[in-house]
mmCIF file of C-alpha atoms in Angstrom:
data_model
loop_
_atom_site.group_PDB
_atom_site.id
_atom_site.type_symbol
_atom_site.label_atom_id
_atom_site.label_comp_id
_atom_site.label_asym_id
_atom_site.label_seq_id
_atom_site.Cartn_x
_atom_site.Cartn_y
_atom_site.Cartn_z
ATOM 1 C CA MET A 83 -7.059 -22.676 -10.809
ATOM 2 C CA ALA A 84 -3.548 -22.616 -9.447
ATOM 3 C CA GLU A 85 -4.569 -24.809 -6.546
ATOM 4 C CA ARG A 86 -5.183 -27.700 -8.919
ATOM 5 C CA VAL A 87 -1.601 -27.321 -10.089
ATOM 6 C CA ALA A 88 0.498 -26.706 -7.006
ATOM 7 C CA GLY A 89 -1.666 -27.753 -4.098
ATOM 8 C CA PRO A 90 -3.372 -25.878 -1.257
ATOM 9 C CA GLU A 91 -0.099 -24.863 0.440
ATOM 10 C CA ILE A 92 1.021 -22.501 -2.276
ATOM 11 C CA GLU A 93 -2.542 -21.338 -2.910
ATOM 12 C CA ARG A 94 -2.755 -20.303 0.742
ATOM 13 C CA LEU A 95 0.595 -18.499 0.506
ATOM 14 C CA ILE A 96 -0.673 -16.578 -2.534
ATOM 15 C CA GLN A 97 -3.933 -15.630 -0.815
ATOM 16 C CA LEU A 98 -2.113 -14.305 2.249
ATOM 17 C CA LEU A 99 0.454 -12.402 0.168
ATOM 18 C CA ALA A 100 -2.399 -10.801 -1.806
ATOM 19 C CA ARG A 101 -3.581 -9.179 1.431
ATOM 20 C CA LEU A 102 -0.411 -7.107 1.708
ATOM 21 C CA PRO A 103 -0.845 -3.487 0.624
ATOM 22 C CA GLY A 104 0.627 -3.011 -2.853
ATOM 23 C CA LEU A 105 0.212 -6.643 -3.936
ATOM 24 C CA GLY A 106 -2.785 -7.788 -6.011
ATOM 25 C CA PRO A 107 -3.661 -11.373 -6.961
ATOM 26 C CA ARG A 108 -1.295 -11.379 -9.944
ATOM 27 C CA SER A 109 1.687 -9.860 -8.156
ATOM 28 C CA ALA A 110 1.039 -12.151 -5.165
ATOM 29 C CA ARG A 111 1.395 -15.140 -7.517
ATOM 30 C CA ARG A 112 4.635 -13.688 -8.862
ATOM 31 C CA ALA A 113 5.877 -13.046 -5.328
ATOM 32 C CA ALA A 114 4.996 -16.601 -4.235
ATOM 33 C CA LEU A 115 6.851 -18.115 -7.191
ATOM 34 C CA HIS A 116 9.823 -15.872 -6.488
ATOM 35 C CA LEU A 117 9.795 -17.031 -2.848
ATOM 36 C CA VAL A 118 9.632 -20.704 -3.808
ATOM 37 C CA ARG A 119 12.453 -20.253 -6.324
ATOM 38 C CA LYS A 120 14.565 -18.567 -3.621
ATOM 39 C CA ARG A 121 13.644 -21.031 -0.906
ATOM 40 C CA GLU A 122 16.902 -20.880 1.019
ATOM 41 C CA GLU A 123 17.914 -17.245 0.575
ATOM 42 C CA LEU A 124 14.494 -15.595 0.935
ATOM 43 C CA LEU A 125 11.535 -17.821 1.867
ATOM 44 C CA GLY A 126 13.177 -19.346 4.916
ATOM 45 C CA PRO A 127 14.634 -16.089 6.292
ATOM 46 C CA LEU A 128 11.366 -14.214 5.650
ATOM 47 C CA ALA A 129 9.286 -16.860 7.431
ATOM 48 C CA GLU A 130 11.702 -16.659 10.351
ATOM 49 C CA ALA A 131 11.710 -12.827 10.388
ATOM 50 C CA MET A 132 7.907 -12.868 10.478
ATOM 51 C CA ARG A 133 7.855 -15.386 13.291
ATOM 52 C CA VAL A 134 10.289 -13.250 15.307
ATOM 53 C CA ALA A 135 8.340 -10.070 14.528
ATOM 54 C CA ARG A 136 5.106 -11.661 15.619
ATOM 55 C CA GLU A 137 6.594 -12.842 18.888
ATOM 56 C CA ARG A 138 8.636 -9.847 19.847
ATOM 57 C CA ILE A 139 7.094 -6.673 18.407
ATOM 58 C CA VAL A 140 4.691 -4.845 20.704
ATOM 59 C CA THR A 141 2.811 -1.559 20.554
ATOM 60 C CA CYS A 142 4.238 1.020 22.962
ATOM 61 C CA GLU A 143 1.676 1.720 25.664
ATOM 62 C CA THR A 144 2.976 5.258 26.053
ATOM 63 C CA CYS A 145 3.092 6.590 22.505
ATOM 64 C CA GLY A 146 1.638 3.940 20.162
ATOM 65 C CA ASN A 147 4.907 3.279 18.296
ATOM 66 C CA ILE A 148 5.869 -0.329 17.586
ATOM 67 C CA ASP A 149 9.080 -1.819 18.963
ATOM 68 C CA THR A 150 10.477 -4.852 20.715
ATOM 69 C CA THR A 151 10.682 -3.045 24.049
ATOM 70 C CA GLN A 152 7.968 -1.667 26.345
ATOM 71 C CA PRO A 153 8.094 1.371 26.394
ATOM 72 C CA CYS A 154 9.590 1.794 22.918
ATOM 73 C CA SER A 155 13.161 2.952 22.352
ATOM 74 C CA VAL A 156 11.987 6.491 21.476
ATOM 75 C CA CYS A 157 10.046 6.867 24.731
ATOM 76 C CA ALA A 158 12.891 5.255 26.692
ATOM 77 C CA ASP A 159 15.554 7.550 25.190
ATOM 78 C CA ALA A 160 16.559 9.895 28.032
ATOM 79 C CA ARG A 161 18.359 12.244 25.619
ATOM 80 C CA ARG A 162 15.057 13.251 24.029
ATOM 81 C CA ASP A 163 13.464 16.541 24.997
ATOM 82 C CA PRO A 164 10.402 15.754 27.160
ATOM 83 C CA ALA A 165 9.006 19.253 26.579
ATOM 84 C CA THR A 166 8.135 18.570 22.917
ATOM 85 C CA LEU A 167 5.443 16.104 21.845
ATOM 86 C CA VAL A 168 4.823 15.418 18.140
ATOM 87 C CA ILE A 169 1.344 14.141 17.231
ATOM 88 C CA VAL A 170 1.325 11.829 14.189
ATOM 89 C CA GLU A 171 -1.352 9.755 12.474
ATOM 90 C CA THR A 172 0.569 6.513 12.017
ATOM 91 C CA VAL A 173 3.792 4.708 12.883
ATOM 92 C CA ALA A 174 4.830 5.200 9.239
ATOM 93 C CA ASP A 175 4.658 8.976 9.780
ATOM 94 C CA LEU A 176 6.708 8.611 12.976
ATOM 95 C CA TRP A 177 9.362 6.732 10.992
ATOM 96 C CA ALA A 178 9.315 9.372 8.251
ATOM 97 C CA LEU A 179 9.941 12.129 10.820
ATOM 98 C CA GLU A 180 12.695 10.067 12.473
ATOM 99 C CA ARG A 181 14.383 9.682 9.094
ATOM 100 C CA SER A 182 14.378 13.488 8.792
ATOM 101 C CA GLY A 183 16.366 13.646 12.030
ATOM 102 C CA ALA A 184 14.594 16.926 12.860
ATOM 103 C CA VAL A 185 12.566 15.792 15.876
ATOM 104 C CA SER A 186 14.242 16.084 19.277
ATOM 105 C CA GLY A 187 11.111 15.289 21.291
ATOM 106 C CA ARG A 188 8.819 12.304 21.665
ATOM 107 C CA TYR A 189 5.742 11.213 19.724
ATOM 108 C CA HIS A 190 2.094 10.387 20.206
ATOM 109 C CA VAL A 191 0.661 8.091 17.504
ATOM 110 C CA LEU A 192 -3.088 8.586 16.990
ATOM 111 C CA GLY A 193 -3.512 5.412 14.940
ATOM 112 C CA GLY A 194 -5.551 7.201 12.268
ATOM 113 C CA VAL A 195 -7.604 10.351 11.723
ATOM 114 C CA LEU A 196 -11.149 11.331 12.575
ATOM 115 C CA SER A 197 -13.337 10.266 9.695
ATOM 116 C CA PRO A 198 -17.093 10.258 10.388
ATOM 117 C CA LEU A 199 -17.799 8.674 6.987
ATOM 118 C CA ASP A 200 -15.593 5.688 7.866
ATOM 119 C CA GLY A 201 -16.992 5.505 11.394
ATOM 120 C CA VAL A 202 -13.766 6.692 13.015
ATOM 121 C CA GLY A 203 -14.612 8.913 16.001
ATOM 122 C CA PRO A 204 -12.389 10.134 18.871
ATOM 123 C CA GLY A 205 -12.995 6.834 20.694
ATOM 124 C CA GLU A 206 -11.214 4.912 17.919
ATOM 125 C CA LEU A 207 -8.046 6.999 18.204
ATOM 126 C CA ASN A 208 -5.293 7.082 20.826
ATOM 127 C CA LEU A 209 -6.598 10.340 22.318
ATOM 128 C CA ASP A 210 -7.832 9.575 25.841
ATOM 129 C CA ALA A 211 -4.366 9.449 27.369
ATOM 130 C CA LEU A 212 -3.099 12.580 25.620
ATOM 131 C CA PRO A 213 -4.064 15.349 28.120
ATOM 132 C CA GLY A 214 -2.804 13.259 31.034
ATOM 133 C CA ARG A 215 0.444 12.557 29.195
ATOM 134 C CA ILE A 216 1.026 16.256 28.546
ATOM 135 C CA ALA A 217 0.613 17.026 32.245
ATOM 136 C CA ALA A 218 2.621 14.046 33.515
ATOM 137 C CA GLU A 219 5.592 14.502 31.183
ATOM 138 C CA GLY A 220 5.830 18.284 31.482
ATOM 139 C CA VAL A 221 5.195 18.867 27.778
ATOM 140 C CA ARG A 222 5.400 22.563 26.829
ATOM 141 C CA GLU A 223 4.824 22.318 23.044
ATOM 142 C CA VAL A 224 2.585 19.988 21.047
ATOM 143 C CA ILE A 225 3.535 19.846 17.354
ATOM 144 C CA ILE A 226 0.636 18.531 15.264
ATOM 145 C CA ALA A 227 2.216 16.642 12.364
ATOM 146 C CA VAL A 228 -0.820 15.095 10.684
ATOM 147 C CA ASN A 229 -1.325 14.870 6.923
ATOM 148 C CA ALA A 230 -2.490 18.002 5.113
ATOM 149 C CA THR A 231 -5.745 16.279 4.142
ATOM 150 C CA VAL A 232 -9.298 17.290 5.087
ATOM 151 C CA ASP A 233 -9.550 14.512 7.679
ATOM 152 C CA GLY A 234 -6.066 15.338 8.944
ATOM 153 C CA GLN A 235 -6.963 18.982 9.454
ATOM 154 C CA THR A 236 -10.258 18.071 11.175
ATOM 155 C CA THR A 237 -8.246 15.881 13.517
ATOM 156 C CA ALA A 238 -5.743 18.695 14.098
ATOM 157 C CA HIS A 239 -8.562 21.008 15.226
ATOM 158 C CA TYR A 240 -9.948 18.317 17.505
ATOM 159 C CA VAL A 241 -6.538 17.744 19.116
ATOM 160 C CA THR A 242 -6.073 21.490 19.558
ATOM 161 C CA ASP A 243 -9.394 21.732 21.441
ATOM 162 C CA LEU A 244 -8.584 18.622 23.462
ATOM 163 C CA VAL A 245 -5.248 19.915 24.751
ATOM 164 C CA ALA A 246 -6.361 23.561 25.176
ATOM 165 C CA PRO A 247 -7.209 23.104 28.912
ATOM 166 C CA THR A 248 -3.604 22.082 29.607
ATOM 167 C CA GLY A 249 -2.455 25.538 28.420
ATOM 168 C CA VAL A 250 0.311 23.986 26.324
ATOM 169 C CA LYS A 251 1.580 25.709 23.138
ATOM 170 C CA VAL A 252 0.191 24.022 19.988
ATOM 171 C CA THR A 253 1.970 24.328 16.618
ATOM 172 C CA ARG A 254 1.652 22.576 13.278
ATOM 173 C CA LEU A 255 3.961 21.823 10.360
ATOM 174 C CA ALA A 256 4.524 24.672 7.883
ATOM 175 C CA HIS A 257 2.938 24.545 4.465
ATOM 176 C CA GLY A 258 5.258 25.465 1.617
ATOM 177 C CA VAL A 259 7.335 24.481 -1.380
ATOM 178 C CA PRO A 260 8.873 20.977 -0.981
ATOM 179 C CA VAL A 261 12.688 21.064 -1.045
ATOM 180 C CA GLY A 262 13.686 20.393 -4.650
ATOM 181 C CA GLY A 263 10.137 21.158 -5.825
ATOM 182 C CA GLU A 264 9.327 23.253 -8.898
ATOM 183 C CA LEU A 265 6.790 26.045 -8.541
ATOM 184 C CA ASP A 266 5.254 25.287 -11.915
ATOM 185 C CA TYR A 267 4.088 21.885 -10.665
ATOM 186 C CA LEU A 268 2.647 23.011 -7.324
ATOM 187 C CA ASP A 269 -1.032 23.669 -6.652
ATOM 188 C CA GLU A 270 -2.258 27.197 -5.949
ATOM 189 C CA GLY A 271 -3.063 26.454 -2.300
ATOM 190 C CA THR A 272 0.507 25.409 -1.553
ATOM 191 C CA LEU A 273 1.936 28.425 -3.394
ATOM 192 C CA ALA A 274 -0.399 30.808 -1.550
ATOM 193 C CA ALA A 275 0.576 29.239 1.794
ATOM 194 C CA ALA A 276 4.273 29.428 0.903
ATOM 195 C CA LEU A 277 3.881 33.136 0.105
ATOM 196 C CA ARG A 278 1.918 33.891 3.271
ATOM 197 C CA GLN A 279 4.452 32.090 5.438
ATOM 198 C CA ARG A 280 7.524 33.466 3.633
ATOM 199 C CA THR A 281 10.663 33.806 5.739
ATOM 200 C CA ALA A 282 13.522 36.329 5.801
ATOM 201 C CA PHE A 283 16.341 35.527 3.365
ATOM 202 C CA MET B 287 16.703 5.303 10.027
ATOM 203 C CA ALA B 288 13.798 3.089 10.874
ATOM 204 C CA GLU B 289 16.070 0.659 12.682
ATOM 205 C CA ARG B 290 16.778 3.298 15.335
ATOM 206 C CA VAL B 291 13.014 3.497 15.912
ATOM 207 C CA ALA B 292 11.750 -0.065 15.852
ATOM 208 C CA GLY B 293 14.773 -2.256 16.302
ATOM 209 C CA PRO B 294 16.602 -4.667 14.014
ATOM 210 C CA GLU B 295 13.751 -7.211 13.888
ATOM 211 C CA ILE B 296 11.384 -5.013 11.909
ATOM 212 C CA GLU B 297 14.234 -3.560 9.872
ATOM 213 C CA ARG B 298 15.150 -7.104 8.774
ATOM 214 C CA LEU B 299 11.496 -7.843 7.933
ATOM 215 C CA ILE B 300 11.382 -4.700 5.766
ATOM 216 C CA GLN B 301 14.631 -5.580 3.991
ATOM 217 C CA LEU B 302 13.398 -9.097 3.170
ATOM 218 C CA LEU B 303 9.972 -7.880 2.026
ATOM 219 C CA ALA B 304 11.676 -5.335 -0.248
ATOM 220 C CA ARG B 305 13.238 -8.246 -2.158
ATOM 221 C CA LEU B 306 9.821 -9.464 -3.330
ATOM 222 C CA PRO B 307 9.008 -8.533 -6.922
ATOM 223 C CA GLY B 308 6.598 -5.595 -6.952
ATOM 224 C CA LEU B 309 7.636 -4.213 -3.555
ATOM 225 C CA GLY B 310 10.165 -1.377 -3.230
ATOM 226 C CA PRO B 311 11.661 -0.008 0.002
ATOM 227 C CA ARG B 312 8.679 2.273 0.657
ATOM 228 C CA SER B 313 5.977 -0.318 -0.026
ATOM 229 C CA ALA B 314 7.963 -2.904 1.968
ATOM 230 C CA ARG B 315 7.785 -0.531 4.947
ATOM 231 C CA ARG B 316 4.050 -0.147 4.453
ATOM 232 C CA ALA B 317 3.629 -3.918 4.142
ATOM 233 C CA ALA B 318 5.674 -4.511 7.318
ATOM 234 C CA LEU B 319 3.551 -2.033 9.286
ATOM 235 C CA HIS B 320 0.389 -3.624 7.913
ATOM 236 C CA LEU B 321 1.674 -7.044 8.991
ATOM 237 C CA VAL B 322 2.519 -5.849 12.489
ATOM 238 C CA ARG B 323 -0.880 -4.160 12.832
ATOM 239 C CA LYS B 324 -2.565 -7.417 11.724
ATOM 240 C CA ARG B 325 -0.342 -9.637 13.852
ATOM 241 C CA GLU B 326 -2.900 -12.347 14.554
ATOM 242 C CA GLU B 327 -4.907 -12.416 11.301
ATOM 243 C CA LEU B 328 -2.054 -11.987 8.823
ATOM 244 C CA LEU B 329 1.501 -11.976 10.178
ATOM 245 C CA GLY B 330 1.159 -15.263 12.059
ATOM 246 C CA PRO B 331 -0.641 -17.167 9.279
ATOM 247 C CA LEU B 332 1.747 -15.823 6.626
ATOM 248 C CA ALA B 333 4.822 -16.848 8.624
ATOM 249 C CA GLU B 334 3.297 -20.299 9.047
ATOM 250 C CA ALA B 335 2.319 -20.583 5.353
ATOM 251 C CA MET B 336 5.878 -19.690 4.389
ATOM 252 C CA ARG B 337 7.332 -22.238 6.793
ATOM 253 C CA VAL B 338 5.038 -24.934 5.354
ATOM 254 C CA ALA B 339 5.827 -23.890 1.780
ATOM 255 C CA ARG B 340 9.536 -24.012 2.477
ATOM 256 C CA GLU B 341 9.324 -27.476 3.984
ATOM 257 C CA ARG B 342 6.918 -29.116 1.600
ATOM 258 C CA ILE B 343 7.173 -27.537 -1.856
ATOM 259 C CA VAL B 344 9.550 -29.246 -4.244
ATOM 260 C CA THR B 345 10.453 -28.827 -7.895
ATOM 261 C CA CYS B 346 9.119 -31.668 -10.043
ATOM 262 C CA GLU B 347 12.080 -33.644 -11.400
ATOM 263 C CA THR B 348 10.096 -34.585 -14.492
ATOM 264 C CA CYS B 349 8.686 -31.266 -15.725
ATOM 265 C CA GLY B 350 10.066 -28.473 -13.508
ATOM 266 C CA ASN B 351 6.683 -27.509 -12.015
ATOM 267 C CA ILE B 352 6.485 -26.839 -8.277
ATOM 268 C CA ASP B 353 4.245 -28.916 -6.033
ATOM 269 C CA THR B 354 4.173 -30.776 -2.746
ATOM 270 C CA THR B 355 4.473 -34.163 -4.462
ATOM 271 C CA GLN B 356 7.270 -35.745 -6.518
ATOM 272 C CA PRO B 357 6.392 -36.049 -9.423
ATOM 273 C CA CYS B 358 3.956 -33.108 -9.438
ATOM 274 C CA SER B 359 0.194 -33.596 -9.642
ATOM 275 C CA VAL B 360 0.171 -32.670 -13.340
ATOM 276 C CA CYS B 361 2.777 -35.304 -14.229
ATOM 277 C CA ALA B 362 1.062 -37.850 -11.962
ATOM 278 C CA ASP B 363 -2.394 -37.239 -13.478
ATOM 279 C CA ALA B 364 -3.127 -40.397 -15.510
ATOM 280 C CA ARG B 365 -6.037 -38.702 -17.317
ATOM 281 C CA ARG B 366 -3.660 -36.363 -19.105
ATOM 282 C CA ASP B 367 -2.736 -37.071 -22.692
ATOM 283 C CA PRO B 368 0.895 -38.272 -22.729
ATOM 284 C CA ALA B 369 1.163 -37.570 -26.459
ATOM 285 C CA THR B 370 1.129 -33.785 -26.019
ATOM 286 C CA LEU B 371 3.949 -31.873 -24.312
ATOM 287 C CA VAL B 372 3.682 -28.106 -23.791
ATOM 288 C CA ILE B 373 6.979 -26.206 -23.420
ATOM 289 C CA VAL B 374 6.736 -23.125 -21.185
ATOM 290 C CA GLU B 375 9.274 -20.646 -19.846
ATOM 291 C CA THR B 376 8.174 -20.506 -16.216
ATOM 292 C CA VAL B 377 5.867 -22.084 -13.647
ATOM 293 C CA ALA B 378 3.781 -18.887 -13.822
ATOM 294 C CA ASP B 379 3.144 -19.613 -17.514
ATOM 295 C CA LEU B 380 2.207 -23.208 -16.669
ATOM 296 C CA TRP B 381 -0.329 -21.886 -14.151
ATOM 297 C CA ALA B 382 -1.710 -19.401 -16.691
ATOM 298 C CA LEU B 383 -2.262 -22.216 -19.220
ATOM 299 C CA GLU B 384 -3.849 -24.421 -16.532
ATOM 300 C CA ARG B 385 -6.259 -21.602 -15.701
ATOM 301 C CA SER B 386 -7.286 -21.536 -19.360
ATOM 302 C CA GLY B 387 -8.274 -25.213 -19.036
ATOM 303 C CA ALA B 388 -7.223 -25.722 -22.658
ATOM 304 C CA VAL B 389 -4.230 -28.012 -22.117
ATOM 305 C CA SER B 390 -4.918 -31.733 -21.998
ATOM 306 C CA GLY B 391 -1.258 -32.810 -22.062
ATOM 307 C CA ARG B 392 1.718 -32.352 -19.773
ATOM 308 C CA TYR B 393 4.309 -29.601 -19.482
ATOM 309 C CA HIS B 394 8.032 -29.039 -19.618
ATOM 310 C CA VAL B 395 9.203 -25.922 -17.759
ATOM 311 C CA LEU B 396 12.405 -24.457 -19.193
ATOM 312 C CA GLY B 397 13.039 -22.171 -16.235
ATOM 313 C CA GLY B 398 13.751 -19.160 -18.455
ATOM 314 C CA VAL B 399 14.727 -18.253 -21.997
ATOM 315 C CA LEU B 400 17.990 -18.193 -23.868
ATOM 316 C CA SER B 401 19.489 -14.762 -23.385
ATOM 317 C CA PRO B 402 23.170 -14.425 -24.303
ATOM 318 C CA LEU B 403 23.293 -10.872 -22.932
ATOM 319 C CA ASP B 404 22.215 -12.124 -19.488
ATOM 320 C CA GLY B 405 24.553 -15.124 -19.704
ATOM 321 C CA VAL B 406 21.711 -17.644 -20.070
ATOM 322 C CA GLY B 407 22.754 -20.404 -22.445
ATOM 323 C CA PRO B 408 21.186 -23.842 -23.097
ATOM 324 C CA GLY B 409 23.062 -25.237 -20.067
ATOM 325 C CA GLU B 410 21.142 -22.926 -17.728
ATOM 326 C CA LEU B 411 17.753 -24.170 -18.955
ATOM 327 C CA ASN B 412 15.900 -27.444 -18.348
ATOM 328 C CA LEU B 413 16.712 -28.723 -21.839
ATOM 329 C CA ASP B 414 19.022 -31.735 -21.427
ATOM 330 C CA ALA B 415 16.243 -34.126 -20.451
ATOM 331 C CA LEU B 416 13.813 -32.979 -23.150
ATOM 332 C CA PRO B 417 14.705 -35.317 -26.080
ATOM 333 C CA GLY B 418 14.844 -38.333 -23.761
ATOM 334 C CA ARG B 419 11.511 -37.381 -22.224
ATOM 335 C CA ILE B 420 9.868 -37.135 -25.646
ATOM 336 C CA ALA B 421 11.064 -40.633 -26.528
ATOM 337 C CA ALA B 422 10.294 -42.208 -23.152
ATOM 338 C CA GLU B 423 6.773 -40.783 -22.806
ATOM 339 C CA GLY B 424 5.695 -41.384 -26.416
ATOM 340 C CA VAL B 425 5.135 -37.675 -27.098
ATOM 341 C CA ARG B 426 3.764 -37.046 -30.602
ATOM 342 C CA GLU B 427 3.308 -33.248 -30.490
ATOM 343 C CA VAL B 428 5.421 -30.578 -28.797
ATOM 344 C CA ILE B 429 3.567 -27.273 -28.377
ATOM 345 C CA ILE B 430 5.999 -24.408 -27.832
ATOM 346 C CA ALA B 431 4.205 -21.912 -25.589
ATOM 347 C CA VAL B 432 6.948 -19.396 -24.851
ATOM 348 C CA ASN B 433 6.455 -15.641 -24.707
ATOM 349 C CA ALA B 434 6.249 -13.782 -28.019
ATOM 350 C CA THR B 435 9.421 -11.858 -27.186
ATOM 351 C CA VAL B 436 12.716 -11.861 -29.074
ATOM 352 C CA ASP B 437 14.380 -14.127 -26.488
ATOM 353 C CA GLY B 438 11.286 -16.333 -26.395
ATOM 354 C CA GLN B 439 11.343 -16.799 -30.155
ATOM 355 C CA THR B 440 15.094 -17.507 -30.133
ATOM 356 C CA THR B 441 14.429 -20.177 -27.523
ATOM 357 C CA ALA B 442 11.560 -21.577 -29.610
ATOM 358 C CA HIS B 443 13.894 -22.035 -32.583
ATOM 359 C CA TYR B 444 16.504 -23.695 -30.356
ATOM 360 C CA VAL B 445 13.929 -26.111 -28.938
ATOM 361 C CA THR B 446 12.670 -26.901 -32.450
ATOM 362 C CA ASP B 447 16.211 -27.825 -33.543
ATOM 363 C CA LEU B 448 16.803 -29.799 -30.355
ATOM 364 C CA VAL B 449 13.743 -32.022 -30.765
ATOM 365 C CA ALA B 450 13.978 -32.336 -34.574
ATOM 366 C CA PRO B 451 15.913 -35.676 -34.398
ATOM 367 C CA THR B 452 12.995 -37.262 -32.503
ATOM 368 C CA GLY B 453 10.751 -36.634 -35.529
ATOM 369 C CA VAL B 454 7.998 -35.273 -33.297
ATOM 370 C CA LYS B 455 5.512 -32.670 -34.596
ATOM 371 C CA VAL B 456 6.342 -29.164 -33.304
ATOM 372 C CA THR B 457 3.682 -26.426 -33.097
ATOM 373 C CA ARG B 458 3.476 -23.016 -31.443
ATOM 374 C CA LEU B 459 0.728 -20.775 -30.098
ATOM 375 C CA ALA B 460 -1.191 -18.736 -32.681
ATOM 376 C CA HIS B 461 -0.645 -15.005 -32.941
ATOM 377 C CA GLY B 462 -3.810 -12.945 -33.218
ATOM 378 C CA VAL B 463 -6.327 -10.589 -31.671
ATOM 379 C CA PRO B 464 -6.774 -11.166 -27.902
ATOM 380 C CA VAL B 465 -10.347 -12.144 -26.998
ATOM 381 C CA GLY B 466 -12.107 -8.892 -26.054
ATOM 382 C CA GLY B 467 -9.335 -6.850 -27.686
ATOM 383 C CA GLU B 468 -9.919 -3.806 -29.869
ATOM 384 C CA LEU B 469 -8.174 -3.645 -33.234
ATOM 385 C CA ASP B 470 -7.483 0.068 -32.843
ATOM 386 C CA TYR B 471 -5.202 -0.630 -29.865
ATOM 387 C CA LEU B 472 -3.253 -3.528 -31.390
ATOM 388 C CA ASP B 473 0.164 -3.220 -32.955
ATOM 389 C CA GLU B 474 0.651 -3.743 -36.693
ATOM 390 C CA GLY B 475 2.579 -7.000 -36.252
ATOM 391 C CA THR B 476 -0.283 -8.627 -34.338
ATOM 392 C CA LEU B 477 -2.873 -7.413 -36.850
ATOM 393 C CA ALA B 478 -0.789 -8.682 -39.788
ATOM 394 C CA ALA B 479 -0.392 -12.073 -38.081
ATOM 395 C CA ALA B 480 -4.123 -12.242 -37.310
ATOM 396 C CA LEU B 481 -4.900 -11.556 -40.962
ATOM 397 C CA ARG B 482 -2.388 -14.098 -42.252
ATOM 398 C CA GLN B 483 -3.713 -16.778 -39.901
ATOM 399 C CA ARG B 484 -7.401 -15.933 -40.411
ATOM 400 C CA THR B 485 -9.818 -18.827 -39.945
ATOM 401 C CA ALA B 486 -13.112 -19.809 -41.657
ATOM 402 C CA PHE B 487 -16.210 -18.144 -40.149
#
């Protein structure tokens, strides 16, 4: 075993690296060796960046985003339109939408999707505060931007029912042909949706 | 950009993670989010493991292995046979051979292979000390365990010439069918080598 060779310190580093998504035991070993080879340029700065992240990054109590401020910089941004609230599954989805630059409103991060098989019910998601938030912030449109998966769509229906009493308008992302996509490679469901929701040219 | 959303701290973490082998920009983002979600169980311990690794892990001045002792635990192990020296390209290869449990001798880590196209000449490798080490440690057999690549074989020939004046016996790993391997999936070169080097049954 590697621990006989390089001691428990590096073995522990490998084990922890192997718990990152996308790294298995073999690639964690490669990553650890790479880190040790680049001690000054990479290992030191990364250890420090992790220490800082651990100390300073908090989950926004308003929307569920992560940031170093409370509330997060999205919630605190006065230029954002308070009338639009975008519901996303994860912080990664929030970042993806921010990269698109197409969202002028704020977000609400659910922290997952309803999944009875995995034991994820409404109580596990960031849902309780949602109706109150809609009322308090004067939201007029809720855009449901969850993944187009079965669990995502189940969650979308649940959110729709949950916010119905507030009388707010509920919309969801369009289905259609991805920009740059080729029709020949798309599934029938996407093509049918793209046809149904065709727009004037 | 993500940095508008979560601040420069997490952006820096993502950029550093993306420099690990096996992680691209997208998977580095996913890894960073995973780390922040698992702040206490993973982010903290990993930052600490990296700090410890940075402080304590050194490169063995004798063989080029990495360890927390100088010389490394392999070089310091008196039960190892000083007459056998195994030449490997990298520490990862040393670990792989240690996992096999088949090496009774010590190692010499070259730190790479000769590769004129990448500007790696003999001066870039851990070669200078090799002839002196063979004489000083009473080595009687040098086993060249480099990769079976073109650059690896070039390096093997160079090492053979380099140690020839010491009169030591030089061997290399056998080519053949991997244990558990199926002949139908092996290349012709491997099959031909396995036939040529067939052993008594």
